[in-house]
Tab-separated table of C-alpha atoms and ligand atoms in Angstrom:
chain	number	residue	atom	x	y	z
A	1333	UNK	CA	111.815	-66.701	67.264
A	1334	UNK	CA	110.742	-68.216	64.111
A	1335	UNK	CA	107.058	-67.299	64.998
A	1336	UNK	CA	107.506	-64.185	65.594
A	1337	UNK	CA	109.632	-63.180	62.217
A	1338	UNK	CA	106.536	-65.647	61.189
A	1339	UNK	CA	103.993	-63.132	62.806
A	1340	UNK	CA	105.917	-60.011	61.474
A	1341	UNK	CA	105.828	-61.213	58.194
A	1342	UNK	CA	101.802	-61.754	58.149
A	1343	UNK	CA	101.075	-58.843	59.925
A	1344	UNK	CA	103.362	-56.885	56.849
A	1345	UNK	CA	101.427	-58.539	54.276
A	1346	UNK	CA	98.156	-57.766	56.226
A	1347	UNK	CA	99.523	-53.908	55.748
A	1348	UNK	CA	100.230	-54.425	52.249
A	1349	UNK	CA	97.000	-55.836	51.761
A	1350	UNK	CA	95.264	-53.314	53.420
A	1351	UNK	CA	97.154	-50.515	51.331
A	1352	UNK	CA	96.232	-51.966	48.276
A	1353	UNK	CA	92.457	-51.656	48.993
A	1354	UNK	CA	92.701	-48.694	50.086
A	1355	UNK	CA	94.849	-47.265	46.803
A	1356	UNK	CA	91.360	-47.365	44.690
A	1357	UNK	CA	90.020	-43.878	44.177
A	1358	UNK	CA	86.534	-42.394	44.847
A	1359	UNK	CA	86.151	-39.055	43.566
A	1360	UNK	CA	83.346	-37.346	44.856
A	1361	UNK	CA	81.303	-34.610	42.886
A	1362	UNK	CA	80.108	-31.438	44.813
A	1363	UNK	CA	77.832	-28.868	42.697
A	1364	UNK	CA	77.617	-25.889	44.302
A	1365	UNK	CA	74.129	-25.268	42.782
A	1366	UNK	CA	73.270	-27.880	45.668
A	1367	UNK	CA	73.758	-25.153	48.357
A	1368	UNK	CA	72.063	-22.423	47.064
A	1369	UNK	CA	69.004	-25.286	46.571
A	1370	UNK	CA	65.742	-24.565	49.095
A	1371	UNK	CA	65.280	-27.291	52.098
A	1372	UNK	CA	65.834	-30.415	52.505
A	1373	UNK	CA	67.702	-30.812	48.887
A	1374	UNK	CA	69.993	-28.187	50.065
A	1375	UNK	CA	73.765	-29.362	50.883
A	1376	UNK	CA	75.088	-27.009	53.045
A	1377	UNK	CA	79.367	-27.585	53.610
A	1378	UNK	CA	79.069	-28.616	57.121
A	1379	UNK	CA	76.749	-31.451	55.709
A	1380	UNK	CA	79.558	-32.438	53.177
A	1381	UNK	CA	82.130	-33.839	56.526
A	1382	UNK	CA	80.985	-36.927	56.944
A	1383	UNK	CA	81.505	-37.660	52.980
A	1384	UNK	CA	84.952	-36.465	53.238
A	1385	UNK	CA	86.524	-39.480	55.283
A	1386	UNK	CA	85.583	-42.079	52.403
A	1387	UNK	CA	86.452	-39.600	49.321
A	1388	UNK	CA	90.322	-39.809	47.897
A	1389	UNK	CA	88.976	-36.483	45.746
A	1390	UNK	CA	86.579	-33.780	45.661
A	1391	UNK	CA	85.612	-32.234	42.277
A	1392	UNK	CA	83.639	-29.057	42.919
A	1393	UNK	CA	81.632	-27.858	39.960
A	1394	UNK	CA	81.004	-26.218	37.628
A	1395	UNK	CA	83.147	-23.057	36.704
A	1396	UNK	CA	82.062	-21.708	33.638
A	1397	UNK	CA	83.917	-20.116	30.317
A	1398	UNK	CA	83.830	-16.090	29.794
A	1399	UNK	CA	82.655	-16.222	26.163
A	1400	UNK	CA	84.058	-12.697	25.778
A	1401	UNK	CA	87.326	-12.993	27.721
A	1402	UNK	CA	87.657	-17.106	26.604
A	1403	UNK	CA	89.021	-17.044	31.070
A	1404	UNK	CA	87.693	-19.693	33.367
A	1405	UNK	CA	85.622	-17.723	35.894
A	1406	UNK	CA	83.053	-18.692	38.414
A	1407	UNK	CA	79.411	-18.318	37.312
A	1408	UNK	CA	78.072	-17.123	40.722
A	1409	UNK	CA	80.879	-14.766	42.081
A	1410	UNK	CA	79.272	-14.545	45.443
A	1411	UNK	CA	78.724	-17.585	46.425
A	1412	UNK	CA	82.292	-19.418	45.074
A	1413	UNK	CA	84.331	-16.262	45.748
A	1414	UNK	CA	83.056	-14.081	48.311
A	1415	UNK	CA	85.606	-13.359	51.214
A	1416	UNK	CA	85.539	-15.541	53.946
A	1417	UNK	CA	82.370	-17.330	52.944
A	1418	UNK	CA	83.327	-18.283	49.298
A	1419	UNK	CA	82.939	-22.085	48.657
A	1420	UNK	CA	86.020	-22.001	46.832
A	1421	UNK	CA	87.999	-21.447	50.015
A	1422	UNK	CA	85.710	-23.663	52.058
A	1423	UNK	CA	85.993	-26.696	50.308
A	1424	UNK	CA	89.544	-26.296	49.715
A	1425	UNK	CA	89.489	-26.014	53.374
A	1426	UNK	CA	88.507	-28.998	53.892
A	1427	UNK	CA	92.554	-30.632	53.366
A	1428	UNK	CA	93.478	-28.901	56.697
A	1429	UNK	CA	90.836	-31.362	58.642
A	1430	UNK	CA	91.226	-34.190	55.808
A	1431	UNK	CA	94.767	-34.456	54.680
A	1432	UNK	CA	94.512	-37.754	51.806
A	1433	UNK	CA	92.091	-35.307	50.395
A	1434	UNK	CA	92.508	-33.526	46.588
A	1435	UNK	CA	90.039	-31.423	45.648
A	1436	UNK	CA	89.693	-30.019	42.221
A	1437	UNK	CA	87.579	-27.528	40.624
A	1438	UNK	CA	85.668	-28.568	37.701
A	1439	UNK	CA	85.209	-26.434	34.180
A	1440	UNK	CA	81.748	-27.501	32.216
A	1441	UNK	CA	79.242	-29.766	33.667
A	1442	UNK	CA	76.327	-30.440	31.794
A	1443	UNK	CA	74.900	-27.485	34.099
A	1444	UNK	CA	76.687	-24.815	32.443
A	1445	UNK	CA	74.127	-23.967	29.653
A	1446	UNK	CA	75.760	-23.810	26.025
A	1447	UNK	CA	73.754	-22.186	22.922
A	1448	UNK	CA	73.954	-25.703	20.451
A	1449	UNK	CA	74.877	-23.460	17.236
A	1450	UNK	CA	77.620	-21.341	19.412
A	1451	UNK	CA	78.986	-24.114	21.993
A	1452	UNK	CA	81.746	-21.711	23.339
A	1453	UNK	CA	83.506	-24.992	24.193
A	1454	UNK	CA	84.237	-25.566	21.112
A	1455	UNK	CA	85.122	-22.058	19.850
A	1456	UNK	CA	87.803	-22.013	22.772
A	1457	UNK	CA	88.742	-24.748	21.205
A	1458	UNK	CA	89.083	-23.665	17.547
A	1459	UNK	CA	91.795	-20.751	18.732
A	1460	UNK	CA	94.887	-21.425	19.861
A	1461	UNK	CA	95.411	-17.308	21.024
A	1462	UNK	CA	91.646	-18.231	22.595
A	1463	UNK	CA	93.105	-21.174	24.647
A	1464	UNK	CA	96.039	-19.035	26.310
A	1465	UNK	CA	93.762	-16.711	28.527
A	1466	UNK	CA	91.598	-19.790	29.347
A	1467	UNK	CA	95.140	-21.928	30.542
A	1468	UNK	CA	96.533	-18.643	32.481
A	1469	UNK	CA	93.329	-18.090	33.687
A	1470	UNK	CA	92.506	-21.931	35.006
A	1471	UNK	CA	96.310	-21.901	36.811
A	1472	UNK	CA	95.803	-18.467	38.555
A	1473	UNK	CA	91.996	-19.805	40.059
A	1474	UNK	CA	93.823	-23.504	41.056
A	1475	UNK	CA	96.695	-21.849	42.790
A	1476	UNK	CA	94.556	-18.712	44.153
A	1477	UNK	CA	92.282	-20.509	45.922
A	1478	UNK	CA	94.367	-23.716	46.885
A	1479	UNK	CA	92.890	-26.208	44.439
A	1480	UNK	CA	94.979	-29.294	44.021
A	1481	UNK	CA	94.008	-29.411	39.783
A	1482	UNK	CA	91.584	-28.361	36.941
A	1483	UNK	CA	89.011	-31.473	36.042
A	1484	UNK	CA	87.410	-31.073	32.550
A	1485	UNK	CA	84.212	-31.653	32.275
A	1486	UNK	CA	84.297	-30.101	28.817
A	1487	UNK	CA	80.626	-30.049	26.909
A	1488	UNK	CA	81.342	-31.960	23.396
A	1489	UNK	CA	78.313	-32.290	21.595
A	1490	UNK	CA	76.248	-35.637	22.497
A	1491	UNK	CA	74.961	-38.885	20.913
A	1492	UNK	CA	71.559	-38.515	19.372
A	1493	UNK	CA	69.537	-41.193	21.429
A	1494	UNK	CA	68.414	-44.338	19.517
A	1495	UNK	CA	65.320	-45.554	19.684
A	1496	UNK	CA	65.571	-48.414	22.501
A	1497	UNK	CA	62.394	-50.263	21.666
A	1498	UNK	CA	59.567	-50.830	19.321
A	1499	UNK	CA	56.442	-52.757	20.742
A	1500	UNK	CA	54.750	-55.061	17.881
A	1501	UNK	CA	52.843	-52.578	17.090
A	1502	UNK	CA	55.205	-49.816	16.775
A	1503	UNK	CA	57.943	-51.764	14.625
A	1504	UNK	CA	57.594	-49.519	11.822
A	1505	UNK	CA	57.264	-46.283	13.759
A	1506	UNK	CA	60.425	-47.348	15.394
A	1507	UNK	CA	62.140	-48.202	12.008
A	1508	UNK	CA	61.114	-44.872	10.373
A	1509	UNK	CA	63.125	-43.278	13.144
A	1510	UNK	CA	66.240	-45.148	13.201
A	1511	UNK	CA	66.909	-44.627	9.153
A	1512	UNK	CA	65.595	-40.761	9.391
A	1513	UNK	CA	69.077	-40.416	7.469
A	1514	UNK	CA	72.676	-40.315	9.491
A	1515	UNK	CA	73.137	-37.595	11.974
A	1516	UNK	CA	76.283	-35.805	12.479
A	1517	UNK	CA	76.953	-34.853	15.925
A	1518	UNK	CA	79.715	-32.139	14.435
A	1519	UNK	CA	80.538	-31.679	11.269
A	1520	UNK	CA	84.663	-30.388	12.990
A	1521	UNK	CA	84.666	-33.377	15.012
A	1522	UNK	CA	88.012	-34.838	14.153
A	1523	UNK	CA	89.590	-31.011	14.331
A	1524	UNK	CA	87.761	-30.721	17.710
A	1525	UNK	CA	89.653	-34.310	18.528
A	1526	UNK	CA	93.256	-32.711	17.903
A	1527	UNK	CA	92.388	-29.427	19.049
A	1528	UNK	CA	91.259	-30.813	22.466
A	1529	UNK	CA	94.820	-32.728	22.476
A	1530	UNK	CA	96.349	-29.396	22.111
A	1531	UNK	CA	94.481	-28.215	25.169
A	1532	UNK	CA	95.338	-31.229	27.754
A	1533	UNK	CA	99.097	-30.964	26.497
A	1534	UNK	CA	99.320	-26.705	27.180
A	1535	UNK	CA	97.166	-27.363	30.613
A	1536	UNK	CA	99.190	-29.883	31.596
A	1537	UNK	CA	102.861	-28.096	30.905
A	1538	UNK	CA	101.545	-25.191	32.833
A	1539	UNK	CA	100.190	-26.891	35.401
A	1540	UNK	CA	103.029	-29.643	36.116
A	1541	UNK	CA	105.771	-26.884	37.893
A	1542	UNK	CA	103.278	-26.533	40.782
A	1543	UNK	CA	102.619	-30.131	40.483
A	1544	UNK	CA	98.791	-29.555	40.220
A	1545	UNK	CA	96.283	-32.568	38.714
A	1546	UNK	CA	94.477	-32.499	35.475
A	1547	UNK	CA	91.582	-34.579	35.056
A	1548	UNK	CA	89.221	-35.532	32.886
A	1549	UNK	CA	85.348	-36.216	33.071
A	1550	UNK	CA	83.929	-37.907	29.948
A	1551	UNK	CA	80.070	-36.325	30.083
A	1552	UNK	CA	77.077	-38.312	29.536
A	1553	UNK	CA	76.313	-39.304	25.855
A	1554	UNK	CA	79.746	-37.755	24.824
A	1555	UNK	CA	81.118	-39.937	22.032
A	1556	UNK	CA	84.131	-40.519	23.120
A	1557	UNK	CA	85.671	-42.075	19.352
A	1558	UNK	CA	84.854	-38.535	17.922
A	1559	UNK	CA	86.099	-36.161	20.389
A	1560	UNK	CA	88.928	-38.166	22.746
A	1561	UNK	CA	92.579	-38.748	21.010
A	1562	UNK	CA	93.553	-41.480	24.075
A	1563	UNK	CA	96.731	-42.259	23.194
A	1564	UNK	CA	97.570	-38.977	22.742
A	1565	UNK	CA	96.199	-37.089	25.884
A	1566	UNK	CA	96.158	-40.164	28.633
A	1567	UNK	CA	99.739	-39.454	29.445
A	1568	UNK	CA	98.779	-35.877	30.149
A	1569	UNK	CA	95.948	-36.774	32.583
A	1570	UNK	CA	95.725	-38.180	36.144
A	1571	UNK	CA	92.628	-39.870	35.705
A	1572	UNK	CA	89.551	-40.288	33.360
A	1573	UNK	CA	86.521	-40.404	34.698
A	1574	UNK	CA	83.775	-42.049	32.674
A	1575	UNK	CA	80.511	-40.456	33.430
A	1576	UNK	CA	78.345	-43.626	31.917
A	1577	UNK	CA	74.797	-43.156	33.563
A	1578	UNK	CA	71.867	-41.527	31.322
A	1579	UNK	CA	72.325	-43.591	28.354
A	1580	UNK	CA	68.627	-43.359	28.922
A	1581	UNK	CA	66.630	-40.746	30.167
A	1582	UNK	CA	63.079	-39.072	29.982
A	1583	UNK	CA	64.384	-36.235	27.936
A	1584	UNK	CA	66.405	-38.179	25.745
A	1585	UNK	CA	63.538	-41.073	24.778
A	1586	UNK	CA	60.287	-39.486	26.002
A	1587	UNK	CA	58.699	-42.304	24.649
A	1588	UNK	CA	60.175	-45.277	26.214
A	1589	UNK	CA	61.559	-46.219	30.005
A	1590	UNK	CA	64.687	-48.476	30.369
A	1591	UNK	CA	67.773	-49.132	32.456
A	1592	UNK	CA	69.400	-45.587	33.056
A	1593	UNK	CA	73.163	-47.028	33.498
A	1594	UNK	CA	73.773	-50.594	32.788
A	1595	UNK	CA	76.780	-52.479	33.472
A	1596	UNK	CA	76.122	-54.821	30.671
A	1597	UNK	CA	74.613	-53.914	27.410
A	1598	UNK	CA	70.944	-53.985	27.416
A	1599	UNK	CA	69.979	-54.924	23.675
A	1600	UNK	CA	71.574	-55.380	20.168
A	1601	UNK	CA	70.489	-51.527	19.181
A	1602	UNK	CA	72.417	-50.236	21.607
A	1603	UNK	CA	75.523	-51.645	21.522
A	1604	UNK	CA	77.397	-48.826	23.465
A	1605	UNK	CA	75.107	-47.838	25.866
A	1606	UNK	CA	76.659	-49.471	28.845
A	1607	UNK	CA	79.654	-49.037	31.748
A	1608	UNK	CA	81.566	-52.067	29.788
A	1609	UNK	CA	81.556	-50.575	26.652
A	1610	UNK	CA	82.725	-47.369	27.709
A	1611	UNK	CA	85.530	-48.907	30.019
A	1612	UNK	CA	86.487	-51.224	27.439
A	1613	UNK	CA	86.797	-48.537	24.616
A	1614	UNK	CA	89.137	-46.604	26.996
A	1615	UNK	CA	91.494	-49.915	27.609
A	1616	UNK	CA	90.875	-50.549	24.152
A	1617	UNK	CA	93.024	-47.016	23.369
A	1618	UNK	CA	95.550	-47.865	25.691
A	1619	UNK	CA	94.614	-46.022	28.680
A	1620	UNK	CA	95.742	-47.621	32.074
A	1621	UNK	CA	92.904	-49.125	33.907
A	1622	UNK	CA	94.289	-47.540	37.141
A	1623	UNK	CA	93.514	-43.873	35.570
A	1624	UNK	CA	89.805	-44.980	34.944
A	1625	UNK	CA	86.704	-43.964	37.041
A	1626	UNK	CA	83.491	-45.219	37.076
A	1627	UNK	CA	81.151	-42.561	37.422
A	1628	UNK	CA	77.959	-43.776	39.451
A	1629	UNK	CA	74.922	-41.641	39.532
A	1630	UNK	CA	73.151	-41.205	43.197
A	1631	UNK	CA	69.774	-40.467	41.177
A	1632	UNK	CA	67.051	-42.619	39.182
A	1633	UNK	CA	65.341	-41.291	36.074
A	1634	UNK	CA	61.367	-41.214	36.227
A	1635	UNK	CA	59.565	-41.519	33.648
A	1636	UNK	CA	55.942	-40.666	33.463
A	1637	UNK	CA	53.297	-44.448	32.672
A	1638	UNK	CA	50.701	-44.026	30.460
A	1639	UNK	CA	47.360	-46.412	30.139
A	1640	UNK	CA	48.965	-47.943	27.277
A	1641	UNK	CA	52.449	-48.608	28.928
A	1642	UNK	CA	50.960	-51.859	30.265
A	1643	UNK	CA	50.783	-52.958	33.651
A	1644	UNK	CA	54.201	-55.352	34.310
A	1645	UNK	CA	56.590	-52.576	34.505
A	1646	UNK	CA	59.452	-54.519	32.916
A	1647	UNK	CA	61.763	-53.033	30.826
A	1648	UNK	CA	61.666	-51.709	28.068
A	1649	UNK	CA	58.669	-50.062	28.930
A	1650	UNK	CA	56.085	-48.132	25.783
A	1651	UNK	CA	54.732	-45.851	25.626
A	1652	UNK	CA	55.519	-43.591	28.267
A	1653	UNK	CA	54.460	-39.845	28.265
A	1654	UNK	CA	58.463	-38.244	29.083
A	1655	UNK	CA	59.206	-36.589	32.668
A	1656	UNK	CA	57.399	-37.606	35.490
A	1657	UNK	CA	56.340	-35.037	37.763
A	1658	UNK	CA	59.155	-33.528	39.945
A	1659	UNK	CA	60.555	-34.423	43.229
A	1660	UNK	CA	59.845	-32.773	46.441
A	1661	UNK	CA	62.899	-31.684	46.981
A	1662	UNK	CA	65.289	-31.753	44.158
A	1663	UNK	CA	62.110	-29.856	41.842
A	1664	UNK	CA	63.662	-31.465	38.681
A	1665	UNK	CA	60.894	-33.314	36.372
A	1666	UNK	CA	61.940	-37.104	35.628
A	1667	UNK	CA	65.303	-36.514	38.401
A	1668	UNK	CA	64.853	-38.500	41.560
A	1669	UNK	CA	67.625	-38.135	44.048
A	1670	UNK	CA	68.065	-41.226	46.380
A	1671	UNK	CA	66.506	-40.354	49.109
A	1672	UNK	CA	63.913	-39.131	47.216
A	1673	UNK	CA	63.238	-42.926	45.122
A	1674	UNK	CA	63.565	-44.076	48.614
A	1675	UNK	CA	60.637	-42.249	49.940
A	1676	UNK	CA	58.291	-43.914	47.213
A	1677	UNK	CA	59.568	-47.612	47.808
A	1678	UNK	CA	56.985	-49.370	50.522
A	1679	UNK	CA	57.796	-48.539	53.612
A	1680	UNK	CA	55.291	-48.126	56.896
A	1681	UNK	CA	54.990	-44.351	56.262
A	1682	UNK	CA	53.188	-44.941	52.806
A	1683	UNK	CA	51.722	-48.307	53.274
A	1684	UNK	CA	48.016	-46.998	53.471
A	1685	UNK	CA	48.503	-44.391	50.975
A	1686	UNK	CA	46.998	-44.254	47.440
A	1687	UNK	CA	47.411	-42.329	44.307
A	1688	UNK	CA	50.297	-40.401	43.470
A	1689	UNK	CA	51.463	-41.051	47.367
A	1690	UNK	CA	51.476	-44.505	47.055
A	1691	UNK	CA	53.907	-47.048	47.029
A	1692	UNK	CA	55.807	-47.621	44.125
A	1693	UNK	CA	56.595	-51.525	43.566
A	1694	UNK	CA	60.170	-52.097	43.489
A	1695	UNK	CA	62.139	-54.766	41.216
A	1696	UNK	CA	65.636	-55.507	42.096
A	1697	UNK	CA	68.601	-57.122	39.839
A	1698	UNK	CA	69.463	-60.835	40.637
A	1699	UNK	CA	71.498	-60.564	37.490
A	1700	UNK	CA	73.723	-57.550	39.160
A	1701	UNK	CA	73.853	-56.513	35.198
A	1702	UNK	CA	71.656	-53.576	34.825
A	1703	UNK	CA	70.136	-51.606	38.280
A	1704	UNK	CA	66.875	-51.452	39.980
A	1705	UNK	CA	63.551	-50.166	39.035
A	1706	UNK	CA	60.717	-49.424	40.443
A	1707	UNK	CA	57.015	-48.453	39.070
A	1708	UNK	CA	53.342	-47.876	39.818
A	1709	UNK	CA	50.774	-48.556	36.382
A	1710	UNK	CA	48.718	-45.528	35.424
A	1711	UNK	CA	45.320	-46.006	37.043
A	1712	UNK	CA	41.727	-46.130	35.298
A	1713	UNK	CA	41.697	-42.224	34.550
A	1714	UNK	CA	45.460	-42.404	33.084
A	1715	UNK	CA	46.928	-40.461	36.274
A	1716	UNK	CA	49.992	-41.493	38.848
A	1717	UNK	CA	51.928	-43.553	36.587
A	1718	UNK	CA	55.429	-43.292	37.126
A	1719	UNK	CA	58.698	-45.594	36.324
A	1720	UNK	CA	61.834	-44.991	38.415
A	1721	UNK	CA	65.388	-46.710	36.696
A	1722	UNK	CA	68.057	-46.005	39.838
A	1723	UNK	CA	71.048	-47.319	41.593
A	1724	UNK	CA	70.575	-47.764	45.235
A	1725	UNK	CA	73.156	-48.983	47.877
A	1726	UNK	CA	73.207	-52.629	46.655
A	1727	UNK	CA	73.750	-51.980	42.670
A	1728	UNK	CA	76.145	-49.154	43.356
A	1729	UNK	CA	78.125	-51.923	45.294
A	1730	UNK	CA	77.925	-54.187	42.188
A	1731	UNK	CA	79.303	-51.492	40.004
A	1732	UNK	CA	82.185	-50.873	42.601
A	1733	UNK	CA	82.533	-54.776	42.233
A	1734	UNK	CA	82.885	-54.173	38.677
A	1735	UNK	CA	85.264	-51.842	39.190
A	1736	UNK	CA	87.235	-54.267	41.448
A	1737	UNK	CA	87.020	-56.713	39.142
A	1738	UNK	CA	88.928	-55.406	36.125
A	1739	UNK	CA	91.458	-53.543	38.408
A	1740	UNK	CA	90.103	-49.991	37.468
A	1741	UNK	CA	91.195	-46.719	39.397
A	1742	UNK	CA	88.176	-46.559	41.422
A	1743	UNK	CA	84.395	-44.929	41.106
A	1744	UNK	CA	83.207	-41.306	40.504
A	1745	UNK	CA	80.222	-40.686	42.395
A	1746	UNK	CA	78.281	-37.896	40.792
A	1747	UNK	CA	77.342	-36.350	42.991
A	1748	UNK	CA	77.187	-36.073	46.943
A	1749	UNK	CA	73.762	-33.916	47.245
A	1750	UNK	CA	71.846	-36.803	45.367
A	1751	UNK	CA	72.967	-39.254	47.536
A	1752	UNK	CA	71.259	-39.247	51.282
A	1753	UNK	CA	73.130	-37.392	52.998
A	1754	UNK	CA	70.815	-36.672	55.878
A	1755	UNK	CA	70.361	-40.261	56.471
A	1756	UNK	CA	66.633	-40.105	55.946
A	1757	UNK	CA	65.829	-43.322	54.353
A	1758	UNK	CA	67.679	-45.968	56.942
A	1759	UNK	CA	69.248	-43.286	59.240
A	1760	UNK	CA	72.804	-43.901	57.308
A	1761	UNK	CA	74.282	-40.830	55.952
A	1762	UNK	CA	75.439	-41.083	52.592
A	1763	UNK	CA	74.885	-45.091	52.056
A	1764	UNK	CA	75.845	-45.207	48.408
A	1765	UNK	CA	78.743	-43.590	49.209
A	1766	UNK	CA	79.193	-46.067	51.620
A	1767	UNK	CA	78.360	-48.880	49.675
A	1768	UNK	CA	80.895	-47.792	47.200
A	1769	UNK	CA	83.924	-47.751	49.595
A	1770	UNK	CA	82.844	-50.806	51.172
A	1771	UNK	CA	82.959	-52.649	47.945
A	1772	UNK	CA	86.260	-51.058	46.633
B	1982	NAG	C1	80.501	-42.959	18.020
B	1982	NAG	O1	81.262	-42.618	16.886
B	1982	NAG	C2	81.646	-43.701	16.084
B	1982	NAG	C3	82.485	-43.171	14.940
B	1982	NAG	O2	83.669	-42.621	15.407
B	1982	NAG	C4	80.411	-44.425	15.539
B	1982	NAG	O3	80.799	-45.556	14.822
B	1982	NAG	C5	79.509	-44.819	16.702
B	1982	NAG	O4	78.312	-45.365	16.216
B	1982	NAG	C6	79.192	-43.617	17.575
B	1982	NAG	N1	78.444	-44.053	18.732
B	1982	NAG	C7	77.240	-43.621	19.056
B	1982	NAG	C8	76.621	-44.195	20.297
B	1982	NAG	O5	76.622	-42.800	18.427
C-alpha cells in the first residue's frame, strides 16, 4: 500500500514537473508579407501547422495606422480581410484545430514604413482625441475577427548605431565618429514615455471586459529608458517581448561585421547591445521575469568582405563594403533566412563549387555567448566576399537555455517564414523552432 501512495505521489510530481516546463511561452511571429512572397520563401497557411503544436502564441503582423482616420486597419485589405480567404480569419482559425493556442494581431513592425520627420506613431501618440478612434478601432478588429489581443509593436525612433570597431589604422576615423556631437533620438521623448503609458492603460481598460491580451514587442534598437515607463505600464501588459537581435546589421554599420544578437555583451563600446542587458534593464524596472520574451531571430545578417577585410573572418571584421548580395529566396540584400545560411555552409551539394557558390566556412560558439558565423574572404579581384552573423538550431537552444536559466516567460521567435519550414536543410521542419521548445 505504501508503494503505491509512494508511486502516486512520484507520478504527481512527474505531472507537476512536466506542467512547469511546459508553462514557458513561445510566441511565434507570422508576417503576412511571407505569403504573398514568390517560391520557395513563400509561407503559405497550410505550411504554418506543423509550427502550431510547439507555439503557446501566434502574433500575426503587421496592421498598420490610418494616418488620416488615426484607426488600426490592415494594409493589404485583400489578402487579411477578404471573405473566406482573409488571413485574418485563417489564422484565427487555427484555435479550432489547436486549442492552447492565442493568436494576436500585431500593430507596427518595423515593416510598416514611417516618414522619420512625420512618424504617425508618434503623432497618435501626441493626441489623446487621436488615440480614441485608434483604441475603438483595435477592439472592433480583435473581436471581429476572433483575435485573442492587440500586440504593439509600436515604431519609437531607434538608437543611432555606434561605431563597433576601429582597426589600428582607423582609430582616429573611428574616434571622429563617436564624438560627432550627442544625438537625440527625439527631442519629445520623455512626453512620448507618458503618452505611451496613457495608451497601454486606455487599451487595456477597453480591452479587459472581453478579457482580450495586450502585449508588447520592444523593436530592434528601440531605447527602451527613453520611450518605456515599466513600472507604470507592466501591470497593464501580458507579456513583453524583447526583440534584441540586430544590434548589428549591414545597414546600420556598413562598415564593419559583428555578432548580430549576443547573449553577452560583445565589447566595452557597446555596453547595451546584448540579450542580458536588455533583460536585465526590464527586471531592473520591476517587470516580472515571467512576462519577458526573448525574441530570437531565424535569420543571419550578411555582410559584404572586401580585400582589405582580411582573411580570418573573426569578429569584428573591417572594412566591409555594407549588404551582401541578396538571397535566393528571401531577395533581401544582407537578410539570410535559415535555410538560406544553411545552403552556403559545406555540405556535398556545394563541395566542388567555387566563387560566389562556394562554401562558406563556418565558425561555431564554444563560449555559447555570442552566435555563429560564417564567411568566405574576398578573392584576388575583390569579388564573393561575404560574412554571415546567425543563430542556427544549436545557439537558438543556448538562448532558450538562457531563458531557462533566469526563469523568464519564454522566447519570441521572429518569425516562422525565416526559419526552415520546408525542412530543406536536414529534412526537419522548422528546427529552430524546435530547438527552442526542446530547450525550454
Ligand atoms: C538609452 O538612453 C539612455 C538615457 O535614457 C542613455 O543613457 C543610453 O546611452 C541610451 N542607449 C543607447 C544604446 O543609445
Amino acid at each position: 500500500m505504501k508503494f503505491v501512495i509512494l508511486l502516486f505521489a512520484l507520478s504527481l510530481a512527474a505531472l507537476a514537473t512536466a506542467q512547469h516546463a511546459s508553462s514557458s511561452h513561445l510566441v511565434c511571429y507570422y508576417d503576412g508579407n511571407s505569403y504573398v512572397r514568390e517560391g520557395l520563401s513563400k509561407l503559405h497557411t497550410n505550411d504554418l501547422e506543423p509550427a502550431l503544436q510547439f507555439c503557446s502564441h501566434l502574433v500575426y503582423g503587421y496592421a498598420s495606422i490610418s494616418q488620416t482616420s488615426n484607426k488600426l486597419v490592415s494594409p493589404n485589405d485583400k489578402l487579411d480581410l477578404d471573405i473566406g480567404a482573409g488571413l485574418y480569419r485563417t489564422v484565427t482559425g487555427f484555435k479550432k484545430k489547436y486549442p492552447h493556442l492565442k493568436v494576436l494581431l500585431s500593430v507596427g513592425g518595423d515593416r510598416d514604413e514611417v516618414d522619420p520627420d512625420n512618424n504617425k506613431y508618434l503623432t497618435l501618440l501626441e493626441s489623446a482625441n487621436a488615440r480614441i478612434p485608434f483604441i475603438n478601432s483595435a477592439h472592433s478588429l480583435v473581436k471581429t475577427y476572433g483575435f485573442d489581443g492587440l500586440d504593439l509593436a509600436w515604431q519609437f525612433p531607434k538608437n543611432k548605431p555606434k561605431k563597433v570597431h576601429s582597426g589600428i589604422g582607423k582609430f582616429w576615423k573611428g574616434f571622429k565618429k563617436i564624438f560627432s556631437g550627442d544625438f537625440v533620438v527625439d527631442e519629445k521623448a520623455e512626453e512620448h514615455k507618458e503618452e505611451f503609458t496613457a495608451l497601454v492603460r486606455e487599451l487595456k481598460n477597453a480591452l479587459r471586459p472581453d478579457g482580450y491580451l495586450l502585449g508588447l514587442s520592444v523593436l530592434p534598437n528601440v531605447n527602451s529608458s527613453l520611450f518605456y515607463d515599466v513600472p507604470a505600464i507592466v501591470n497593464n501588459l501580458d507579456y513583453v517581448n524583447l526583440h534584441a537581435y540586430d544590434f548589428q546589421t549591414p545597414e546600420r554599420n556598413p562598415e564593419v561585421a559583428d555578432f548580430p544578437a549576443p547573449i553577452y555583451e560583445l565589447n566595452e563600446r557597446n555596453p547595451e547591445s546584448n540579450i542580458n542587458f536588455q533583460v536585465q534593464y526590464w527586471l531592473n524596472n520591476h517587470c516580472p521575469a515571467t512576462k519577458i520574451n526573448v525574441g530570437i531571430a531565424a535569420y543571419g545578417r550578411a555582410w559584404k568582405l572586401t580585400k582589405d577585410s582580411g582573411l580570418t573572418g573573426l569578429p569584428p571584421v573591417v572594412e566591409t563594403d555594407g549588404v551582401a548580395p541578396a538571397g535566393t529566396q528571401t531577395q533581401k540584400p544582407g537578410l539570410l533566412s535559415w535555410p538560406e545560411v544553411c545552403g552556403k555552409l559545406p555540405n556535398p551539394a556545394n563541395q566542388h563549387l567555387k566563387g560566389a557558390d562556394g562554401p562558406l566556412r563556418k565558425v561555431g560558439d564554444p563560449t555559447k555567448r555570442f552566435g555563429n558565423y560564417a564567411y568566405r574572404s574576398a578573392d584576388d579581384s575583390g569579388e564573393n566576399g561575404i560574412w554571415v552573423g546567425y543563430d542556427d538550431p544549436d545557439t537558438a537552444a543556448n538562448k532558450a537555455a538562457f531563458v531557462k536559466s533566469r526563469g523568464l516567460g519564454g522566447v519570441a521567435l521572429v518569425d516562422l517564414s525565416f526559419d526552415d519550414f520546408r525542412g530543406a536543410c536536414t529534412g526537419d521542419k522548422y528546427p529552430i523552432l524546435r530547438a527552442i521548445k526542446f530547450k525550454l
